[in-house]
Short mmCIF file of C-alpha atoms in Angstrom, two decimals:
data_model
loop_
_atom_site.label_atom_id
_atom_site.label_comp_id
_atom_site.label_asym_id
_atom_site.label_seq_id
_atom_site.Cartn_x
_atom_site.Cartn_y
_atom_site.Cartn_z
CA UNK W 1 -0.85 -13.31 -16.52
CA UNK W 2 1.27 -14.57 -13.59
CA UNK W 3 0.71 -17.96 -11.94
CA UNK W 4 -0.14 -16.32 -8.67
CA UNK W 5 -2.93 -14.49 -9.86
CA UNK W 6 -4.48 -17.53 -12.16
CA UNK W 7 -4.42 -19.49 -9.58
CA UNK W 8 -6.51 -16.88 -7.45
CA UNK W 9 -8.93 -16.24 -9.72
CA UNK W 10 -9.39 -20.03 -10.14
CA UNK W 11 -9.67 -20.70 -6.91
CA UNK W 12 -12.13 -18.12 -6.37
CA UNK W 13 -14.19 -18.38 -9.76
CA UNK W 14 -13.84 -15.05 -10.80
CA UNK W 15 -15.11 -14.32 -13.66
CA UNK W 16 -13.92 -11.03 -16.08
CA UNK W 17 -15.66 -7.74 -15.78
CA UNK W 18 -17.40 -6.89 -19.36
CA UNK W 19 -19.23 -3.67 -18.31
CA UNK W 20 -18.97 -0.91 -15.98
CA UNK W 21 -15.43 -1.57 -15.45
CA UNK W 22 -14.06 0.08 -12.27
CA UNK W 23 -10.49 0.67 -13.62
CA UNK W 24 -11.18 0.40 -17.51
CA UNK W 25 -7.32 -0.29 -18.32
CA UNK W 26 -6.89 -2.75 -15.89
CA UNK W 27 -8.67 -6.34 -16.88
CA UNK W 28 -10.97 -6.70 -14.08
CA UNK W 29 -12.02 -9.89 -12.13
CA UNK W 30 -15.08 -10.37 -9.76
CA UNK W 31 -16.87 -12.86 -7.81
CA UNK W 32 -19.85 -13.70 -5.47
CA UNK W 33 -20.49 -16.88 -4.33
CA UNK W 34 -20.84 -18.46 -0.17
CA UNK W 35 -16.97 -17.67 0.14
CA UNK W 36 -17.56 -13.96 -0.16
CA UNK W 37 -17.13 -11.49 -2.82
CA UNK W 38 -14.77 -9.13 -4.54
CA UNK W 39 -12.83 -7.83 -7.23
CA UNK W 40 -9.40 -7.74 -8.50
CA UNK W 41 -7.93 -5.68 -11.41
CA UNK W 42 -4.96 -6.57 -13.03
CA UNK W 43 -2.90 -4.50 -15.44
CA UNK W 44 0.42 -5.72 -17.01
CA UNK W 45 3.11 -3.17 -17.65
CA UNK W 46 4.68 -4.56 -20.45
CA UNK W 47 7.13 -7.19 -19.45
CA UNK W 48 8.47 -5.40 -16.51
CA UNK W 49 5.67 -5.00 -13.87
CA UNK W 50 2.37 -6.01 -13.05
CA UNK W 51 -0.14 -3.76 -11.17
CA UNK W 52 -3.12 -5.08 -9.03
CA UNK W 53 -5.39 -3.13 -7.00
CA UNK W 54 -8.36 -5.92 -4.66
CA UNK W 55 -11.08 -5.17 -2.43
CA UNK W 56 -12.79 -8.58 -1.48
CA UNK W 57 -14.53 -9.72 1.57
CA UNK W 58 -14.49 -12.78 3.18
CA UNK W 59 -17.34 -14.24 5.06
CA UNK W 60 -15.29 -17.00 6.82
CA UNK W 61 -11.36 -17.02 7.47
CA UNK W 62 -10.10 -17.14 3.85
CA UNK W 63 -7.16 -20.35 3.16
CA UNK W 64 -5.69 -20.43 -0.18
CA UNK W 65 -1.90 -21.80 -1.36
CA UNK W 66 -0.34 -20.24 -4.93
CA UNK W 67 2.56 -20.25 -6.56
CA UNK W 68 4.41 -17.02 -6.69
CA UNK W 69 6.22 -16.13 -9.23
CA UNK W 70 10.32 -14.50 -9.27
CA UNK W 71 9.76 -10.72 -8.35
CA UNK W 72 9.74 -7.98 -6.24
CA UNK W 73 6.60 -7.47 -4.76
CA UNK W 74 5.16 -4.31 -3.15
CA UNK W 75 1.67 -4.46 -1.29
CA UNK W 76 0.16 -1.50 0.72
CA UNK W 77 -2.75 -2.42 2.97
CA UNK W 78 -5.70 -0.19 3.45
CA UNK W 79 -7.46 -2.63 5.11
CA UNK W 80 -6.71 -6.45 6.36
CA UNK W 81 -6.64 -8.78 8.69
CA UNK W 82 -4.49 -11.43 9.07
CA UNK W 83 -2.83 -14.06 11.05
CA UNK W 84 1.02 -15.16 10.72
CA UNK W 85 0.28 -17.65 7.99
CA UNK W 86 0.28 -14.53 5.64
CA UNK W 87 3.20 -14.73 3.51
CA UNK W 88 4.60 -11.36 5.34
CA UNK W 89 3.69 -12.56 8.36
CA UNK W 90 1.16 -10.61 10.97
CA UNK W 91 0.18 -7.46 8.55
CA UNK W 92 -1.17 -4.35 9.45
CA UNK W 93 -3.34 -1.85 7.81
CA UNK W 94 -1.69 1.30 6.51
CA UNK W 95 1.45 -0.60 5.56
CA UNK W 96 3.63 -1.52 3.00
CA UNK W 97 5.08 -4.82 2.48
CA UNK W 98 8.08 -5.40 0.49
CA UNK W 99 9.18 -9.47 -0.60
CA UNK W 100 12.04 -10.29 -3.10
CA UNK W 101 11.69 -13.82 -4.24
CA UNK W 102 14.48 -15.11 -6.27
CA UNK W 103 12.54 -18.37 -7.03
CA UNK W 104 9.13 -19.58 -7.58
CA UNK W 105 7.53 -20.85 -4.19
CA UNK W 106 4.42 -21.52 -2.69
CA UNK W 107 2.77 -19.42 -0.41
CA UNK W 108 -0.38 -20.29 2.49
CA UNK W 109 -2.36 -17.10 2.32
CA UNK W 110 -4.93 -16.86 5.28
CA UNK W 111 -7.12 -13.58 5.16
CA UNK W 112 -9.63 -13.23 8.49
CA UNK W 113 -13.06 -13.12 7.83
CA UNK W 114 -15.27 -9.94 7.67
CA UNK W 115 -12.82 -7.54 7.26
CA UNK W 116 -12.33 -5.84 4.28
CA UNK W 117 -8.95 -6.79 2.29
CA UNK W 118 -8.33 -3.83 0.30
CA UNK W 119 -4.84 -3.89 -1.05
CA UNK W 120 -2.97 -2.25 -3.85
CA UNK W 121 0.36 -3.99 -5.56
CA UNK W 122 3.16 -3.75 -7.56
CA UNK W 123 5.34 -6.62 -9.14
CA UNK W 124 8.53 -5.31 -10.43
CA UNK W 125 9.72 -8.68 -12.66
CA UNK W 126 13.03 -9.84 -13.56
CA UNK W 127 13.43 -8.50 -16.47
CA UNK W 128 12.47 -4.98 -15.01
CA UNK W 129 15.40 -5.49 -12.47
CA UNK W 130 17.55 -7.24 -14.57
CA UNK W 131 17.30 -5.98 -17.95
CA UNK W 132 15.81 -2.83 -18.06
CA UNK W 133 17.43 -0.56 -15.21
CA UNK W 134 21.02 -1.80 -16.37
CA UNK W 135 20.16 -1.07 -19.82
CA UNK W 136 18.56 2.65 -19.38
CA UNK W 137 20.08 3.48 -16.15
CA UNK W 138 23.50 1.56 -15.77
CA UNK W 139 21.89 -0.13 -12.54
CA UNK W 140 22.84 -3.87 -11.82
CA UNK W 141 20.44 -6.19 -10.62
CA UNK W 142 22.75 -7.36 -7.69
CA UNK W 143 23.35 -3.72 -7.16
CA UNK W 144 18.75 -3.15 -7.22
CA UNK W 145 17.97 -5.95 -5.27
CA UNK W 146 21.36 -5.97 -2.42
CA UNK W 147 19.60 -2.58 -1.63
CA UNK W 148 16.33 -3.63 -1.48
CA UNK W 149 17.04 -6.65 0.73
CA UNK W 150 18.15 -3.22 3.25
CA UNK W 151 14.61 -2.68 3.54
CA UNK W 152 12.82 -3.67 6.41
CA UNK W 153 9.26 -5.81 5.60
CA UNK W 154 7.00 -2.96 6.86
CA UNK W 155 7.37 0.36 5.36
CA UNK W 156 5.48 3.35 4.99
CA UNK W 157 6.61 5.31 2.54
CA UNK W 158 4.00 8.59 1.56
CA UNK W 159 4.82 9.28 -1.51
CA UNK W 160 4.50 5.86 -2.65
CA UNK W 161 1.01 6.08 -0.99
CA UNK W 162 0.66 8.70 -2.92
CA UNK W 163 1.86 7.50 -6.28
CA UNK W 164 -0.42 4.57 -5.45
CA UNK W 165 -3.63 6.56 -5.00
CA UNK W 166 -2.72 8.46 -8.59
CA UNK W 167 -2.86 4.74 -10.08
CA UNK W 168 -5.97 3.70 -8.54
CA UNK W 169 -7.87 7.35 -9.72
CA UNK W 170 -6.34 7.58 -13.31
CA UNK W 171 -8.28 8.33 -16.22
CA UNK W 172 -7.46 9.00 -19.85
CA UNK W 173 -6.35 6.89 -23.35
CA UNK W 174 -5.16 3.85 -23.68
CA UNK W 175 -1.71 5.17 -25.03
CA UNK W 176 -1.46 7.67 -22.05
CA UNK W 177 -2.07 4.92 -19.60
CA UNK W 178 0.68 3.18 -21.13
CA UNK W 179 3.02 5.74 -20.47
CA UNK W 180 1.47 6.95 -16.87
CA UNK W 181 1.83 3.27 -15.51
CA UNK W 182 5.30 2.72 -17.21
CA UNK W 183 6.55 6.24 -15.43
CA UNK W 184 4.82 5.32 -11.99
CA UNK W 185 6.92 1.74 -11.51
CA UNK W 186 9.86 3.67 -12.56
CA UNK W 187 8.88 6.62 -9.84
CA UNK W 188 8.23 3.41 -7.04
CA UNK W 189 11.44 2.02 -7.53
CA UNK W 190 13.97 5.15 -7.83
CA UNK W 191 11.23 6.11 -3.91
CA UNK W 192 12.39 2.66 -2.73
CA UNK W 193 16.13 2.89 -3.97
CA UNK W 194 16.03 6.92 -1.67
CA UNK W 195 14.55 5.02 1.12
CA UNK W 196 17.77 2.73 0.97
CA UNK W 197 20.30 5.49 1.22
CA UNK W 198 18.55 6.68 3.93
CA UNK W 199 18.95 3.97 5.35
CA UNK W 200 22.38 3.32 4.84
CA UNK W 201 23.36 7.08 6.13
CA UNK W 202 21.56 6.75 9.68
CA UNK W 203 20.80 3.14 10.29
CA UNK W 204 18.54 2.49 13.13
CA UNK W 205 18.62 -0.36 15.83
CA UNK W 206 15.55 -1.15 16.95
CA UNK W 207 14.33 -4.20 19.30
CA UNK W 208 11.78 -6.44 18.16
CA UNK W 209 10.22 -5.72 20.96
CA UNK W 210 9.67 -2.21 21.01
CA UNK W 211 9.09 -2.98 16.91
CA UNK W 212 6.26 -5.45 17.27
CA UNK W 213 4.80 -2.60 19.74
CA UNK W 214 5.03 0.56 17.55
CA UNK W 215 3.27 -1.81 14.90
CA UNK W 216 0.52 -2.09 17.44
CA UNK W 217 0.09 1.93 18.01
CA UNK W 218 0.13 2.14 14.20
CA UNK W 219 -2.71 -0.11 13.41
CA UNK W 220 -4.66 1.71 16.21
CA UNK W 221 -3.36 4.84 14.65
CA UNK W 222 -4.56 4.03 11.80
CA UNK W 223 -8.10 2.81 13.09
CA UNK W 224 -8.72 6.34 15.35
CA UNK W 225 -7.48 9.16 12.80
CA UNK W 226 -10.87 10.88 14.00
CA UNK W 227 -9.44 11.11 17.64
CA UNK W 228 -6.87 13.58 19.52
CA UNK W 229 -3.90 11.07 19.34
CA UNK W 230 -1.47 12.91 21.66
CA UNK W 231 1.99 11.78 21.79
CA UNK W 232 2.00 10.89 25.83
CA UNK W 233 -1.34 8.70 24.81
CA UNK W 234 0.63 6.90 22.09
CA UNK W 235 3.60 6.48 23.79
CA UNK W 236 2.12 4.85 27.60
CA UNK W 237 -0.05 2.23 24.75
CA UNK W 238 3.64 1.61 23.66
CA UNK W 239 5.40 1.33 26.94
CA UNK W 240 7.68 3.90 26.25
CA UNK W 241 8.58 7.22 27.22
CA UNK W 242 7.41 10.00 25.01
CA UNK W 243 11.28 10.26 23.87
CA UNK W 244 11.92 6.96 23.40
CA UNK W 245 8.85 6.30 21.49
CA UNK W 246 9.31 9.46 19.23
CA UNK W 247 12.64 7.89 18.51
CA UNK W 248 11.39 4.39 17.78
CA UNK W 249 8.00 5.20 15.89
CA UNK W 250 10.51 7.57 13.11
CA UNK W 251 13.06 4.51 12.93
CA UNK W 252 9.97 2.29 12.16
CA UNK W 253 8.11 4.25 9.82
CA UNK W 254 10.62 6.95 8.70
CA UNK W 255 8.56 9.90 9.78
CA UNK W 256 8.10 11.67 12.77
CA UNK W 257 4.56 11.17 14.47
CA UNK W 258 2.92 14.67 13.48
CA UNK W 259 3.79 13.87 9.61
CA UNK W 260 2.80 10.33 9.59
CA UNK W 261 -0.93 11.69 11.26
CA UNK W 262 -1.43 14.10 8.20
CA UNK W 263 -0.16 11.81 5.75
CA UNK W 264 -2.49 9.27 7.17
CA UNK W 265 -5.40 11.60 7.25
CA UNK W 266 -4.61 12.71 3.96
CA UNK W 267 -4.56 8.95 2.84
CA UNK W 268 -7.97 8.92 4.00
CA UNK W 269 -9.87 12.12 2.57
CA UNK W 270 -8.55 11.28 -0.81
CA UNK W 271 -10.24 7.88 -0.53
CA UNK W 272 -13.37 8.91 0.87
CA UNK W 273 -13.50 12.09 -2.14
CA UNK W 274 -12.79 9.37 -4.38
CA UNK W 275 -15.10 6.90 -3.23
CA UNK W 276 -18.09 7.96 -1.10
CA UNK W 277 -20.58 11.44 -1.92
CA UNK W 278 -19.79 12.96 2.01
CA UNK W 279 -19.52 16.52 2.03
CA UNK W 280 -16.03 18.04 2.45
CA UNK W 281 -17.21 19.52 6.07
CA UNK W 282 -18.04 15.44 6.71
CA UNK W 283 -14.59 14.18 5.65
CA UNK W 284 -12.77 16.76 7.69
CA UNK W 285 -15.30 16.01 10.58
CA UNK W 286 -14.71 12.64 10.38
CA UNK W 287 -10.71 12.52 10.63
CA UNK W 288 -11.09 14.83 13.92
CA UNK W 289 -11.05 18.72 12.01
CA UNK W 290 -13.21 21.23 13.67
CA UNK W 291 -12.42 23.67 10.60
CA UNK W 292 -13.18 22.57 7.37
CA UNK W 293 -10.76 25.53 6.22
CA UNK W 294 -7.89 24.51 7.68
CA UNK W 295 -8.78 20.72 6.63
CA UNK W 296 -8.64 21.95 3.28
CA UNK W 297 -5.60 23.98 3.50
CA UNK W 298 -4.23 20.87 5.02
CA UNK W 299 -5.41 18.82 2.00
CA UNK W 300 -4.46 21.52 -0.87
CA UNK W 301 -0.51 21.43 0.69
CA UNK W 302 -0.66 17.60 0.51
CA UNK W 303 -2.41 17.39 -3.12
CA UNK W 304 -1.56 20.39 -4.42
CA UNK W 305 -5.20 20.81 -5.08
CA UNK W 306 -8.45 21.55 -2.71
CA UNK W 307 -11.00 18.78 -2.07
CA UNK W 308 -13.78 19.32 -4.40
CA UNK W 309 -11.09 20.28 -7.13
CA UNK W 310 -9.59 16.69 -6.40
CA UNK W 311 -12.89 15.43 -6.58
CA UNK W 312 -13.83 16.06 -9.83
CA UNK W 313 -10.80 15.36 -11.44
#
């Protein structure tokens, strides 16, 4: 196990899962005491990667220092709040995070209180970077981690989202999981590699400015999918004009506003199928669909599969 997450589960008490295991392949960790309560599942991907999915809630604003290991770390957000003391700074809820450390550090961790922190990582490690993709792909580790250092810290890439929410719903053996996990870091890092090139072939210049406040309309995105979120609406909360901020939110977030919406709503009716008993008519009610047809046609062109069929798998 790596140092970061012993420490955490010292420092919180957790104590191993024996029975009804949420994610049976992953080796579990909860805990309940006056600091708040949680979980965190942990599974190791050989050598090469780690995998952690945490839902924990604090009831006062949560302070904690670990070491963190060498790595690449990815972290996507479905809920948090933070303050700039978190190692990537002020984060925001539908996001992903991406940090390369090149040597072990510390890091000051400071997760507000009563608000769900529901996160899902990856940890590529060095021998994933530096051993493994030159050996079975002929990719250098300068080469992997110059172009991931292009990456800006926020990111929202969907189908990583999506490969994410496969992880966190799979069922089957233990040699099958082997091989799904293994294929799914490999999937994540030849995604993050694309989002590169795209990068390098129309390379955006943004201000921090007009950054910070498309970050802003996200997380309030993000908090309203069950409204009419027009783009004038969006772009006067932004100070921008509708073309400008059309511009900026796709240089941000490399989507353009209507696909980011449905990929966000989409984000949200697989959770709630996955997680909650509402009726389909419910979930499409609740992320602003009058039909529950069209939802569903929606959901079947994101999934390739309708809602209840997702459901039960």
């Amino acid at each position: 196990m790596q140092k970061s997450y012993y420490a955490f589960l010292n420092h919180t008490n957790s104590d191993i899962v024996k029975k009804d295991n949420p994610y049976p392949h992953f080796k579990t960790y909860a805990f309940s005491s006056e600091i708040g309560r949680g979980y965190s599942a942990i599974y190791d991907v050989g050598s090469y990667a780690h995998i952690c999915i945490a839902d924990h809630l604090y009831y006062d604003d949560f302070k904690y220092t670990v070491p963190s290991d060498e790595g690449i770390y990815l972290q996507q957000y479905d809920s948090i709040a933070s303050d700039k003391k978190y190692p990537a700074g002020r984060v925001y809820a539908g996001m992903q995070y991406i940090q390369h450390y090149t040597n072990a550090k510390t890091v000051q961790y400071v997760i507000k209180k009563e608000t769900p922190a529901s996160i899902i990582g990856l940890q590529l490690n060095p021998e994933y970077y530096g051993t493994y993709l030159k050996n079975t792909f002929g990719i250098t580790e300068e080469n992997f981690c110059t172009k991931i250092s292009l990456l800006p810290k926020e990111n929202y890439i969907p189908e990583i989202s999506f490969i994410l929410n496969q992880i966190r719903k799979f069922s089957g053996t233990e040699a099958s999981a082997k091989l799904f996990f293994k294929s799914k870091v490999d999937e994540i890092a030849a995604l993050l590699l694309r989002r590169t090139e795209n990068i390098q072939k129309a390379e955006h210049s943004v201000f921090s400015a007009d950054h910070a406040a498309i970050m802003q309309t996200i997380e309030f995105i993000n908090k309203n999918l069950h409204k009419k979120l027009p783009l004038e609406t969006l772009a006067k909360m932004s100070c921008m004009s509708p073309s400008k901020f059309k511009y900026v939110f796709k240089a941000v977030t490399g989507f353009p506003l209507t696909d980011y919406l449905v990929n966000k709503k989409m984000e949200k009716a697989c959770s709630l199928l996955l997680n909650t008993n509402m009726y389909v008519a419910n979930i499409a009610q609740s992320l602003g669909y009058r039909s529950t047809g069209y939802f569903s046609a929606c959901f079947e062109k994101y999934t390739g599969m309708l809602p209840n069929e997702y459901r039960k798998r």
